[in-house]
Short mmCIF file of N, CA and C in Angstrom, two decimals:
data_model
loop_
_atom_site.label_atom_id
_atom_site.label_comp_id
_atom_site.label_asym_id
_atom_site.label_seq_id
_atom_site.Cartn_x
_atom_site.Cartn_y
_atom_site.Cartn_z
N MET A 1360 -90.94 -46.06 -135.52
CA MET A 1360 -90.39 -46.06 -136.87
C MET A 1360 -89.26 -47.10 -136.93
N ARG A 1361 -89.37 -47.95 -137.92
CA ARG A 1361 -88.35 -48.97 -138.15
C ARG A 1361 -87.79 -48.84 -139.54
N LYS A 1362 -86.58 -49.33 -139.64
CA LYS A 1362 -85.94 -49.42 -140.95
C LYS A 1362 -85.64 -50.90 -141.18
N VAL A 1363 -86.28 -51.45 -142.21
CA VAL A 1363 -86.12 -52.87 -142.51
C VAL A 1363 -85.39 -52.96 -143.85
N VAL A 1364 -84.26 -53.68 -143.85
CA VAL A 1364 -83.49 -53.89 -145.07
C VAL A 1364 -83.64 -55.36 -145.46
N LEU A 1365 -84.06 -55.58 -146.71
CA LEU A 1365 -84.29 -56.94 -147.22
C LEU A 1365 -83.43 -57.18 -148.45
N LYS A 1366 -82.98 -58.44 -148.62
CA LYS A 1366 -82.24 -58.81 -149.81
C LYS A 1366 -83.20 -59.59 -150.70
N LEU A 1367 -83.31 -59.16 -151.96
CA LEU A 1367 -84.25 -59.77 -152.90
C LEU A 1367 -83.51 -60.33 -154.10
N ASP A 1368 -84.11 -61.31 -154.76
CA ASP A 1368 -83.59 -61.83 -156.02
C ASP A 1368 -84.37 -61.16 -157.15
N ILE A 1369 -83.98 -59.93 -157.46
CA ILE A 1369 -84.66 -59.15 -158.49
C ILE A 1369 -83.92 -59.35 -159.80
N LEU A 1370 -84.66 -59.72 -160.83
CA LEU A 1370 -84.05 -59.95 -162.14
C LEU A 1370 -84.25 -58.78 -163.09
N ASP A 1371 -85.41 -58.16 -163.03
CA ASP A 1371 -85.68 -57.08 -163.98
C ASP A 1371 -86.56 -56.01 -163.32
N GLU A 1372 -86.87 -54.98 -164.10
CA GLU A 1372 -87.64 -53.85 -163.60
C GLU A 1372 -89.08 -54.23 -163.25
N LYS A 1373 -89.63 -55.18 -163.98
CA LYS A 1373 -91.01 -55.59 -163.74
C LYS A 1373 -91.17 -56.18 -162.34
N VAL A 1374 -90.25 -57.03 -161.94
CA VAL A 1374 -90.28 -57.63 -160.61
C VAL A 1374 -90.06 -56.55 -159.55
N LYS A 1375 -89.18 -55.61 -159.85
CA LYS A 1375 -88.91 -54.51 -158.92
C LYS A 1375 -90.18 -53.69 -158.69
N GLN A 1376 -90.91 -53.37 -159.76
CA GLN A 1376 -92.14 -52.60 -159.65
C GLN A 1376 -93.19 -53.36 -158.84
N LYS A 1377 -93.31 -54.66 -159.10
CA LYS A 1377 -94.28 -55.47 -158.35
C LYS A 1377 -93.94 -55.48 -156.86
N ALA A 1378 -92.66 -55.64 -156.55
CA ALA A 1378 -92.22 -55.67 -155.16
C ALA A 1378 -92.53 -54.33 -154.47
N MET A 1379 -92.23 -53.24 -155.14
CA MET A 1379 -92.47 -51.92 -154.54
C MET A 1379 -93.96 -51.67 -154.34
N THR A 1380 -94.80 -52.05 -155.30
CA THR A 1380 -96.24 -51.83 -155.14
C THR A 1380 -96.82 -52.69 -154.03
N ASN A 1381 -96.38 -53.94 -153.94
CA ASN A 1381 -96.89 -54.82 -152.89
C ASN A 1381 -96.49 -54.33 -151.50
N VAL A 1382 -95.25 -53.90 -151.35
CA VAL A 1382 -94.78 -53.44 -150.04
C VAL A 1382 -95.43 -52.11 -149.69
N SER A 1383 -95.60 -51.23 -150.66
CA SER A 1383 -96.19 -49.93 -150.37
C SER A 1383 -97.67 -50.04 -150.00
N SER A 1384 -98.32 -51.16 -150.36
CA SER A 1384 -99.73 -51.34 -150.02
C SER A 1384 -99.93 -51.75 -148.56
N LEU A 1385 -98.87 -52.12 -147.88
CA LEU A 1385 -98.98 -52.51 -146.47
C LEU A 1385 -99.26 -51.29 -145.59
N PHE A 1386 -99.99 -51.52 -144.51
CA PHE A 1386 -100.33 -50.45 -143.59
C PHE A 1386 -99.10 -50.06 -142.76
N GLY A 1387 -98.81 -48.77 -142.66
CA GLY A 1387 -97.72 -48.28 -141.84
C GLY A 1387 -96.44 -48.00 -142.59
N VAL A 1388 -96.40 -48.25 -143.89
CA VAL A 1388 -95.19 -48.02 -144.68
C VAL A 1388 -95.11 -46.54 -145.03
N ASP A 1389 -93.97 -45.92 -144.71
CA ASP A 1389 -93.76 -44.51 -145.04
C ASP A 1389 -92.98 -44.34 -146.33
N SER A 1390 -91.92 -45.14 -146.51
CA SER A 1390 -91.14 -45.02 -147.74
C SER A 1390 -90.55 -46.38 -148.12
N VAL A 1391 -90.36 -46.52 -149.44
CA VAL A 1391 -89.79 -47.76 -149.98
C VAL A 1391 -88.70 -47.35 -150.97
N ALA A 1392 -87.53 -47.98 -150.85
CA ALA A 1392 -86.43 -47.69 -151.76
C ALA A 1392 -85.77 -49.00 -152.18
N VAL A 1393 -85.37 -49.05 -153.46
CA VAL A 1393 -84.72 -50.25 -153.98
C VAL A 1393 -83.36 -49.86 -154.55
N GLU A 1394 -82.34 -50.64 -154.19
CA GLU A 1394 -81.00 -50.47 -154.77
C GLU A 1394 -80.75 -51.66 -155.68
N MET A 1395 -80.70 -51.41 -156.95
CA MET A 1395 -80.57 -52.51 -157.92
C MET A 1395 -79.17 -53.11 -157.90
N LYS A 1396 -78.15 -52.32 -157.54
CA LYS A 1396 -76.78 -52.86 -157.50
C LYS A 1396 -76.66 -53.97 -156.46
N ASP A 1397 -77.11 -53.65 -155.24
CA ASP A 1397 -76.99 -54.60 -154.14
C ASP A 1397 -78.19 -55.53 -154.04
N LYS A 1398 -79.24 -55.28 -154.84
CA LYS A 1398 -80.50 -56.03 -154.80
C LYS A 1398 -81.10 -56.00 -153.40
N LYS A 1399 -81.17 -54.77 -152.85
CA LYS A 1399 -81.70 -54.58 -151.51
C LYS A 1399 -82.92 -53.66 -151.56
N LEU A 1400 -83.87 -53.99 -150.71
CA LEU A 1400 -85.08 -53.20 -150.57
C LEU A 1400 -85.10 -52.63 -149.16
N THR A 1401 -85.28 -51.31 -149.05
CA THR A 1401 -85.32 -50.66 -147.75
C THR A 1401 -86.73 -50.13 -147.51
N VAL A 1402 -87.32 -50.53 -146.39
CA VAL A 1402 -88.67 -50.11 -146.02
C VAL A 1402 -88.58 -49.35 -144.71
N ILE A 1403 -89.16 -48.14 -144.68
CA ILE A 1403 -89.16 -47.33 -143.48
C ILE A 1403 -90.61 -47.09 -143.08
N GLY A 1404 -90.91 -47.34 -141.80
CA GLY A 1404 -92.25 -47.11 -141.28
C GLY A 1404 -92.56 -48.06 -140.13
N ASP A 1405 -93.77 -47.94 -139.61
CA ASP A 1405 -94.23 -48.83 -138.54
C ASP A 1405 -94.85 -50.06 -139.17
N VAL A 1406 -94.03 -51.02 -139.50
CA VAL A 1406 -94.49 -52.20 -140.21
C VAL A 1406 -93.78 -53.43 -139.66
N ASP A 1407 -94.47 -54.56 -139.71
CA ASP A 1407 -93.89 -55.82 -139.23
C ASP A 1407 -93.00 -56.40 -140.32
N PRO A 1408 -91.71 -56.69 -140.04
CA PRO A 1408 -90.80 -57.22 -141.06
C PRO A 1408 -91.25 -58.57 -141.61
N VAL A 1409 -91.87 -59.39 -140.77
CA VAL A 1409 -92.32 -60.71 -141.21
C VAL A 1409 -93.43 -60.58 -142.25
N SER A 1410 -94.35 -59.63 -142.05
CA SER A 1410 -95.43 -59.43 -143.03
C SER A 1410 -94.87 -58.91 -144.35
N VAL A 1411 -93.81 -58.09 -144.28
CA VAL A 1411 -93.18 -57.59 -145.51
C VAL A 1411 -92.56 -58.75 -146.28
N VAL A 1412 -91.84 -59.63 -145.56
CA VAL A 1412 -91.19 -60.76 -146.21
C VAL A 1412 -92.22 -61.71 -146.79
N SER A 1413 -93.30 -61.98 -146.05
CA SER A 1413 -94.32 -62.89 -146.56
C SER A 1413 -95.01 -62.32 -147.79
N LYS A 1414 -95.17 -61.01 -147.85
CA LYS A 1414 -95.76 -60.37 -149.02
C LYS A 1414 -94.82 -60.46 -150.22
N LEU A 1415 -93.50 -60.33 -149.97
CA LEU A 1415 -92.53 -60.34 -151.06
C LEU A 1415 -92.22 -61.75 -151.56
N ARG A 1416 -92.36 -62.75 -150.74
CA ARG A 1416 -92.03 -64.11 -151.17
C ARG A 1416 -93.00 -64.63 -152.21
N LYS A 1417 -94.14 -63.99 -152.36
CA LYS A 1417 -95.07 -64.37 -153.42
C LYS A 1417 -94.54 -63.96 -154.79
N ILE A 1418 -93.63 -62.99 -154.80
CA ILE A 1418 -93.06 -62.48 -156.06
C ILE A 1418 -91.68 -63.04 -156.32
N CYS A 1419 -90.80 -62.96 -155.31
CA CYS A 1419 -89.42 -63.43 -155.47
C CYS A 1419 -88.88 -63.83 -154.10
N ALA A 1420 -87.69 -64.41 -154.09
CA ALA A 1420 -87.07 -64.82 -152.84
C ALA A 1420 -86.64 -63.58 -152.06
N ALA A 1421 -86.91 -63.58 -150.74
CA ALA A 1421 -86.60 -62.42 -149.91
C ALA A 1421 -86.03 -62.88 -148.57
N GLU A 1422 -85.03 -62.15 -148.10
CA GLU A 1422 -84.41 -62.43 -146.80
C GLU A 1422 -84.26 -61.12 -146.04
N ILE A 1423 -84.41 -61.20 -144.72
CA ILE A 1423 -84.23 -60.01 -143.88
C ILE A 1423 -82.74 -59.83 -143.62
N VAL A 1424 -82.20 -58.68 -143.95
CA VAL A 1424 -80.80 -58.37 -143.70
C VAL A 1424 -80.65 -57.70 -142.35
N SER A 1425 -81.44 -56.66 -142.11
CA SER A 1425 -81.35 -55.96 -140.82
C SER A 1425 -82.68 -55.28 -140.51
N VAL A 1426 -82.92 -55.15 -139.20
CA VAL A 1426 -84.08 -54.42 -138.71
C VAL A 1426 -83.57 -53.51 -137.61
N GLY A 1427 -83.90 -52.23 -137.69
CA GLY A 1427 -83.41 -51.30 -136.68
C GLY A 1427 -84.22 -50.02 -136.72
N PRO A 1428 -83.89 -49.12 -135.81
CA PRO A 1428 -84.62 -47.85 -135.80
C PRO A 1428 -84.22 -46.99 -137.00
N ALA A 1429 -85.20 -46.27 -137.49
CA ALA A 1429 -84.92 -45.36 -138.60
C ALA A 1429 -84.21 -44.14 -138.04
N LYS A 1430 -83.08 -43.82 -138.62
CA LYS A 1430 -82.31 -42.68 -138.13
C LYS A 1430 -82.90 -41.41 -138.72
N GLU A 1431 -83.19 -40.48 -137.85
CA GLU A 1431 -83.68 -39.20 -138.30
C GLU A 1431 -82.47 -38.31 -138.58
N PRO A 1432 -82.54 -37.52 -139.61
CA PRO A 1432 -81.41 -36.65 -139.91
C PRO A 1432 -81.18 -35.66 -138.76
N GLU A 1433 -79.90 -35.47 -138.45
CA GLU A 1433 -79.55 -34.57 -137.36
C GLU A 1433 -79.80 -33.13 -137.78
N LYS A 1434 -80.38 -32.40 -136.84
CA LYS A 1434 -80.68 -31.00 -137.12
C LYS A 1434 -79.51 -30.14 -136.69
N LYS A 1435 -79.05 -29.33 -137.58
CA LYS A 1435 -77.95 -28.42 -137.27
C LYS A 1435 -78.53 -27.09 -136.80
N ASP A 1436 -77.81 -26.46 -135.91
CA ASP A 1436 -78.25 -25.15 -135.44
C ASP A 1436 -78.07 -24.14 -136.57
N ALA A 1437 -79.14 -23.48 -136.87
CA ALA A 1437 -79.10 -22.51 -137.97
C ALA A 1437 -78.54 -21.19 -137.45
N ALA A 1438 -77.70 -20.62 -138.23
CA ALA A 1438 -77.13 -19.32 -137.87
C ALA A 1438 -78.17 -18.24 -138.15
N ALA A 1439 -77.87 -17.03 -137.70
CA ALA A 1439 -78.81 -15.92 -137.87
C ALA A 1439 -79.04 -15.64 -139.36
N GLY A 1440 -78.00 -15.79 -140.16
CA GLY A 1440 -78.12 -15.57 -141.61
C GLY A 1440 -79.05 -16.58 -142.25
N ASP A 1441 -78.99 -17.83 -141.79
CA ASP A 1441 -79.86 -18.86 -142.32
C ASP A 1441 -81.32 -18.57 -141.98
N LYS A 1442 -81.54 -18.06 -140.77
CA LYS A 1442 -82.90 -17.72 -140.37
C LYS A 1442 -83.47 -16.62 -141.23
N LYS A 1443 -82.65 -15.61 -141.52
CA LYS A 1443 -83.11 -14.51 -142.37
C LYS A 1443 -83.44 -15.01 -143.77
N LYS A 1444 -82.60 -15.89 -144.29
CA LYS A 1444 -82.85 -16.44 -145.62
C LYS A 1444 -84.15 -17.23 -145.64
N LYS A 1445 -84.35 -18.02 -144.59
CA LYS A 1445 -85.58 -18.81 -144.52
C LYS A 1445 -86.80 -17.90 -144.42
N GLU A 1446 -86.69 -16.83 -143.62
CA GLU A 1446 -87.81 -15.90 -143.48
C GLU A 1446 -88.10 -15.22 -144.82
N GLU A 1447 -87.04 -14.82 -145.55
CA GLU A 1447 -87.24 -14.20 -146.85
C GLU A 1447 -87.88 -15.18 -147.84
N GLU A 1448 -87.43 -16.43 -147.81
CA GLU A 1448 -88.02 -17.44 -148.69
C GLU A 1448 -89.49 -17.67 -148.34
N GLU A 1449 -89.81 -17.69 -147.04
CA GLU A 1449 -91.19 -17.87 -146.62
C GLU A 1449 -92.05 -16.69 -147.05
N LYS A 1450 -91.49 -15.47 -146.95
CA LYS A 1450 -92.22 -14.29 -147.41
C LYS A 1450 -92.49 -14.37 -148.91
N LYS A 1451 -91.46 -14.79 -149.67
CA LYS A 1451 -91.63 -14.92 -151.12
C LYS A 1451 -92.69 -15.97 -151.45
N LYS A 1452 -92.66 -17.08 -150.73
CA LYS A 1452 -93.67 -18.13 -150.95
C LYS A 1452 -95.06 -17.61 -150.62
N ALA A 1453 -95.15 -16.87 -149.52
CA ALA A 1453 -96.45 -16.33 -149.12
C ALA A 1453 -96.98 -15.34 -150.16
N GLU A 1454 -96.08 -14.49 -150.68
CA GLU A 1454 -96.49 -13.54 -151.72
C GLU A 1454 -96.91 -14.26 -152.99
N ALA A 1455 -96.17 -15.30 -153.34
CA ALA A 1455 -96.52 -16.07 -154.54
C ALA A 1455 -97.87 -16.76 -154.36
N LEU A 1456 -98.12 -17.28 -153.16
CA LEU A 1456 -99.42 -17.91 -152.89
C LEU A 1456 -100.55 -16.89 -152.96
N LYS A 1457 -100.31 -15.69 -152.40
CA LYS A 1457 -101.33 -14.65 -152.46
C LYS A 1457 -101.63 -14.26 -153.91
N ALA A 1458 -100.58 -14.11 -154.71
CA ALA A 1458 -100.78 -13.75 -156.12
C ALA A 1458 -101.53 -14.85 -156.86
N ALA A 1459 -101.16 -16.10 -156.59
CA ALA A 1459 -101.85 -17.22 -157.24
C ALA A 1459 -103.31 -17.27 -156.81
N TYR A 1460 -103.57 -17.03 -155.53
CA TYR A 1460 -104.95 -17.06 -155.04
C TYR A 1460 -105.77 -15.94 -155.67
N LEU A 1461 -105.19 -14.74 -155.77
CA LEU A 1461 -105.91 -13.63 -156.39
C LEU A 1461 -106.22 -13.93 -157.85
N ALA A 1462 -105.25 -14.50 -158.56
CA ALA A 1462 -105.49 -14.86 -159.97
C ALA A 1462 -106.59 -15.91 -160.07
N TYR A 1463 -106.55 -16.88 -159.17
CA TYR A 1463 -107.58 -17.92 -159.17
C TYR A 1463 -108.96 -17.33 -158.86
N GLN A 1464 -109.01 -16.44 -157.89
CA GLN A 1464 -110.27 -15.83 -157.51
C GLN A 1464 -110.82 -14.98 -158.66
N GLN A 1465 -109.95 -14.26 -159.34
CA GLN A 1465 -110.38 -13.45 -160.48
C GLN A 1465 -110.91 -14.34 -161.60
N GLN A 1466 -110.24 -15.44 -161.84
CA GLN A 1466 -110.69 -16.38 -162.86
C GLN A 1466 -112.06 -16.96 -162.50
N GLN A 1467 -112.26 -17.29 -161.23
CA GLN A 1467 -113.55 -17.82 -160.80
C GLN A 1467 -114.66 -16.78 -160.97
N GLN A 1468 -114.36 -15.51 -160.66
CA GLN A 1468 -115.34 -14.46 -160.84
C GLN A 1468 -115.70 -14.28 -162.30
N GLN A 1469 -114.71 -14.37 -163.19
CA GLN A 1469 -114.97 -14.24 -164.62
C GLN A 1469 -115.83 -15.40 -165.10
N GLN A 1470 -115.54 -16.59 -164.64
CA GLN A 1470 -116.34 -17.75 -165.04
C GLN A 1470 -117.76 -17.61 -164.53
N TYR A 1471 -117.93 -17.12 -163.30
CA TYR A 1471 -119.26 -16.93 -162.75
C TYR A 1471 -120.03 -15.90 -163.57
N TYR A 1472 -119.38 -14.79 -163.91
CA TYR A 1472 -120.01 -13.74 -164.71
C TYR A 1472 -120.41 -14.30 -166.08
N TYR A 1473 -119.53 -15.06 -166.70
CA TYR A 1473 -119.81 -15.65 -168.01
C TYR A 1473 -120.99 -16.62 -167.91
N GLN A 1474 -121.04 -17.43 -166.86
CA GLN A 1474 -122.16 -18.35 -166.68
C GLN A 1474 -123.47 -17.60 -166.47
N GLN A 1475 -123.43 -16.50 -165.71
CA GLN A 1475 -124.62 -15.70 -165.49
C GLN A 1475 -125.12 -15.11 -166.82
N GLN A 1476 -124.19 -14.63 -167.64
CA GLN A 1476 -124.56 -14.08 -168.94
C GLN A 1476 -125.22 -15.14 -169.81
N GLN A 1477 -124.66 -16.34 -169.82
CA GLN A 1477 -125.23 -17.43 -170.61
C GLN A 1477 -126.63 -17.79 -170.10
N GLN A 1478 -126.82 -17.84 -168.80
CA GLN A 1478 -128.13 -18.16 -168.24
C GLN A 1478 -129.15 -17.10 -168.62
N GLN A 1479 -128.76 -15.83 -168.57
CA GLN A 1479 -129.67 -14.77 -168.95
C GLN A 1479 -130.05 -14.87 -170.42
N GLN A 1480 -129.08 -15.18 -171.29
CA GLN A 1480 -129.38 -15.35 -172.70
C GLN A 1480 -130.32 -16.51 -172.92
N GLN A 1481 -130.10 -17.62 -172.23
CA GLN A 1481 -130.98 -18.77 -172.37
C GLN A 1481 -132.38 -18.44 -171.88
N GLN A 1482 -132.50 -17.71 -170.78
CA GLN A 1482 -133.80 -17.32 -170.28
C GLN A 1482 -134.52 -16.40 -171.26
N GLN A 1483 -133.79 -15.47 -171.87
CA GLN A 1483 -134.40 -14.58 -172.86
C GLN A 1483 -134.88 -15.37 -174.07
N GLN A 1484 -134.06 -16.30 -174.54
CA GLN A 1484 -134.47 -17.11 -175.68
C GLN A 1484 -135.69 -17.94 -175.33
N TYR A 1485 -135.71 -18.52 -174.15
CA TYR A 1485 -136.85 -19.32 -173.71
C TYR A 1485 -138.10 -18.46 -173.64
N TYR A 1486 -137.97 -17.27 -173.07
CA TYR A 1486 -139.11 -16.37 -172.92
C TYR A 1486 -139.62 -15.93 -174.30
N GLN A 1487 -138.72 -15.60 -175.20
CA GLN A 1487 -139.13 -15.17 -176.53
C GLN A 1487 -139.81 -16.30 -177.30
N TYR A 1488 -139.35 -17.51 -177.11
CA TYR A 1488 -139.94 -18.64 -177.82
C TYR A 1488 -141.31 -18.99 -177.25
N ASN A 1489 -141.44 -18.99 -175.93
CA ASN A 1489 -142.69 -19.41 -175.30
C ASN A 1489 -143.69 -18.27 -175.13
N ASN A 1490 -143.28 -17.03 -175.24
CA ASN A 1490 -144.18 -15.88 -175.11
C ASN A 1490 -144.03 -14.99 -176.34
N PRO A 1491 -144.66 -15.36 -177.46
CA PRO A 1491 -144.52 -14.55 -178.67
C PRO A 1491 -145.27 -13.23 -178.52
N PRO A 1492 -144.88 -12.23 -179.27
CA PRO A 1492 -145.55 -10.93 -179.17
C PRO A 1492 -146.93 -11.01 -179.84
N TYR A 1493 -147.94 -10.44 -179.18
CA TYR A 1493 -149.28 -10.41 -179.75
C TYR A 1493 -149.70 -9.01 -180.15
N SER A 1494 -148.95 -8.02 -179.78
CA SER A 1494 -149.26 -6.66 -180.21
C SER A 1494 -148.30 -6.31 -181.34
N TYR A 1495 -148.85 -5.90 -182.44
CA TYR A 1495 -148.04 -5.59 -183.61
C TYR A 1495 -148.15 -4.11 -183.92
N SER A 1496 -147.12 -3.55 -184.37
CA SER A 1496 -147.12 -2.14 -184.74
C SER A 1496 -146.54 -2.01 -186.13
N TYR A 1497 -146.64 -0.80 -186.65
CA TYR A 1497 -146.10 -0.56 -187.99
C TYR A 1497 -144.58 -0.65 -188.02
N ASP A 1498 -143.97 -0.42 -186.86
CA ASP A 1498 -142.51 -0.44 -186.82
C ASP A 1498 -141.95 -1.84 -186.98
N SER A 1499 -142.75 -2.86 -186.73
CA SER A 1499 -142.24 -4.22 -186.82
C SER A 1499 -142.17 -4.73 -188.25
N TYR A 1500 -142.66 -3.94 -189.21
CA TYR A 1500 -142.64 -4.34 -190.63
C TYR A 1500 -141.85 -3.32 -191.43
N PRO A 1501 -140.54 -3.43 -191.46
CA PRO A 1501 -139.75 -2.42 -192.17
C PRO A 1501 -139.77 -2.59 -193.69
N GLN A 1502 -140.26 -3.73 -194.22
CA GLN A 1502 -140.20 -3.93 -195.66
C GLN A 1502 -141.19 -3.05 -196.42
N GLN A 1503 -142.27 -2.60 -195.80
CA GLN A 1503 -143.26 -1.74 -196.45
C GLN A 1503 -143.11 -0.31 -195.93
N PRO A 1504 -143.25 0.66 -196.77
CA PRO A 1504 -143.18 2.05 -196.30
C PRO A 1504 -144.40 2.39 -195.45
N ILE A 1505 -144.23 3.38 -194.58
CA ILE A 1505 -145.30 3.79 -193.68
C ILE A 1505 -146.49 4.33 -194.46
N ALA A 1506 -146.23 4.96 -195.57
CA ALA A 1506 -147.31 5.51 -196.38
C ALA A 1506 -148.26 4.41 -196.84
N TYR A 1507 -147.77 3.19 -197.05
CA TYR A 1507 -148.61 2.08 -197.48
C TYR A 1507 -149.66 1.77 -196.42
N TYR A 1508 -149.24 1.75 -195.15
CA TYR A 1508 -150.17 1.47 -194.07
C TYR A 1508 -151.15 2.62 -193.85
N GLN A 1509 -150.69 3.84 -194.05
CA GLN A 1509 -151.58 4.98 -193.90
C GLN A 1509 -152.64 4.99 -195.00
N TYR A 1510 -152.28 4.56 -196.18
CA TYR A 1510 -153.21 4.55 -197.30
C TYR A 1510 -154.23 3.43 -197.16
N ASN A 1511 -153.79 2.24 -196.78
CA ASN A 1511 -154.68 1.09 -196.70
C ASN A 1511 -155.40 0.96 -195.36
N ASN A 1512 -154.87 1.56 -194.32
CA ASN A 1512 -155.41 1.49 -192.96
C ASN A 1512 -155.50 0.07 -192.41
N ASN A 1513 -154.92 -0.88 -193.06
CA ASN A 1513 -154.95 -2.26 -192.59
C ASN A 1513 -153.52 -2.80 -192.57
N PRO A 1514 -153.04 -3.15 -191.42
CA PRO A 1514 -151.72 -3.81 -191.42
C PRO A 1514 -151.86 -5.21 -191.98
N PRO A 1515 -150.79 -5.80 -192.47
CA PRO A 1515 -150.89 -7.15 -193.01
C PRO A 1515 -151.27 -8.14 -191.90
N ALA A 1516 -152.00 -9.15 -192.28
CA ALA A 1516 -152.44 -10.15 -191.31
C ALA A 1516 -151.23 -10.97 -190.86
N VAL A 1517 -151.06 -11.02 -189.56
CA VAL A 1517 -149.93 -11.75 -189.00
C VAL A 1517 -150.49 -12.79 -188.04
N THR A 1518 -150.07 -13.99 -188.21
CA THR A 1518 -150.52 -15.05 -187.30
C THR A 1518 -149.58 -15.09 -186.10
N PRO A 1519 -150.14 -15.26 -184.91
CA PRO A 1519 -149.27 -15.33 -183.71
C PRO A 1519 -148.52 -16.66 -183.69
N TYR A 1520 -147.39 -16.65 -183.02
CA TYR A 1520 -146.60 -17.86 -182.88
C TYR A 1520 -147.19 -18.72 -181.76
N TYR A 1521 -147.41 -19.96 -182.06
CA TYR A 1521 -147.91 -20.87 -181.06
C TYR A 1521 -146.80 -21.86 -180.70
N THR A 1522 -146.76 -22.20 -179.44
CA THR A 1522 -145.76 -23.18 -179.03
C THR A 1522 -146.19 -24.56 -179.49
N ARG A 1523 -145.26 -25.34 -179.83
CA ARG A 1523 -145.52 -26.67 -180.32
C ARG A 1523 -145.57 -27.63 -179.14
N VAL A 1524 -146.65 -28.37 -179.02
CA VAL A 1524 -146.80 -29.33 -177.93
C VAL A 1524 -146.24 -30.66 -178.40
N VAL A 1525 -145.25 -31.13 -177.70
CA VAL A 1525 -144.60 -32.39 -178.05
C VAL A 1525 -145.33 -33.51 -177.32
N GLN A 1526 -145.37 -34.67 -177.94
CA GLN A 1526 -146.12 -35.79 -177.38
C GLN A 1526 -145.52 -36.24 -176.05
N ASP A 1527 -144.21 -36.08 -175.89
CA ASP A 1527 -143.57 -36.49 -174.64
C ASP A 1527 -144.03 -35.63 -173.47
N GLU A 1528 -144.38 -34.37 -173.73
CA GLU A 1528 -144.76 -33.47 -172.67
C GLU A 1528 -146.22 -33.60 -172.28
N ASN A 1529 -147.06 -34.19 -173.11
CA ASN A 1529 -148.47 -34.30 -172.85
C ASN A 1529 -148.75 -35.54 -172.02
N PRO A 1530 -149.25 -35.39 -170.80
CA PRO A 1530 -149.48 -36.58 -169.97
C PRO A 1530 -150.65 -37.43 -170.46
N ASN A 1531 -151.54 -36.87 -171.28
CA ASN A 1531 -152.70 -37.61 -171.77
C ASN A 1531 -152.48 -38.27 -173.13
N SER A 1532 -151.27 -38.16 -173.66
CA SER A 1532 -151.03 -38.70 -174.99
C SER A 1532 -150.80 -40.21 -174.93
N CYS A 1533 -150.99 -40.85 -176.05
CA CYS A 1533 -150.82 -42.29 -176.17
C CYS A 1533 -149.36 -42.61 -176.45
N VAL A 1534 -148.83 -43.53 -175.74
CA VAL A 1534 -147.42 -43.87 -175.90
C VAL A 1534 -147.20 -44.74 -177.12
N ILE A 1535 -148.14 -45.54 -177.46
CA ILE A 1535 -147.99 -46.49 -178.57
C ILE A 1535 -148.03 -45.77 -179.90
N CYS A 1536 -148.85 -44.75 -180.02
CA CYS A 1536 -149.06 -44.08 -181.31
C CYS A 1536 -147.86 -43.30 -181.75
#
């Protein structure tokens, strides 16, 4: 891990954005920071300083100020109270994650149930459309009283529903017509 500090001639935010995007595209860059007051760019990561400067010189003038090891923040020994607080926070996070997961799982189950219901309805509609009823009874005609059918002994003539054959579905049909 290296910390490379560069001095740039940055005039506005547009140049700053271009510089940050170009440097962040390099392999091995962990973080990029720009200080507009001092016009300094700080790059942290396993990256060659010369390649960073060559990439930046296409946008603006760049000079290497310093190259050195990246300082890791010093770890302080946590007291017993700090450990308890961290454990409590971790427990709260774990409980929150469990609650979120359960809510997500319940939502997924509801969506699955809703999709199954829709598929069943579509299948029923498809079946009813493609398989019309051919047996008719007196109960299917509520507009006439039952006595009418008993007197005449003939139910009204009903034509069965036939499926409509579309030209696209018929392999023997003519495409031009």
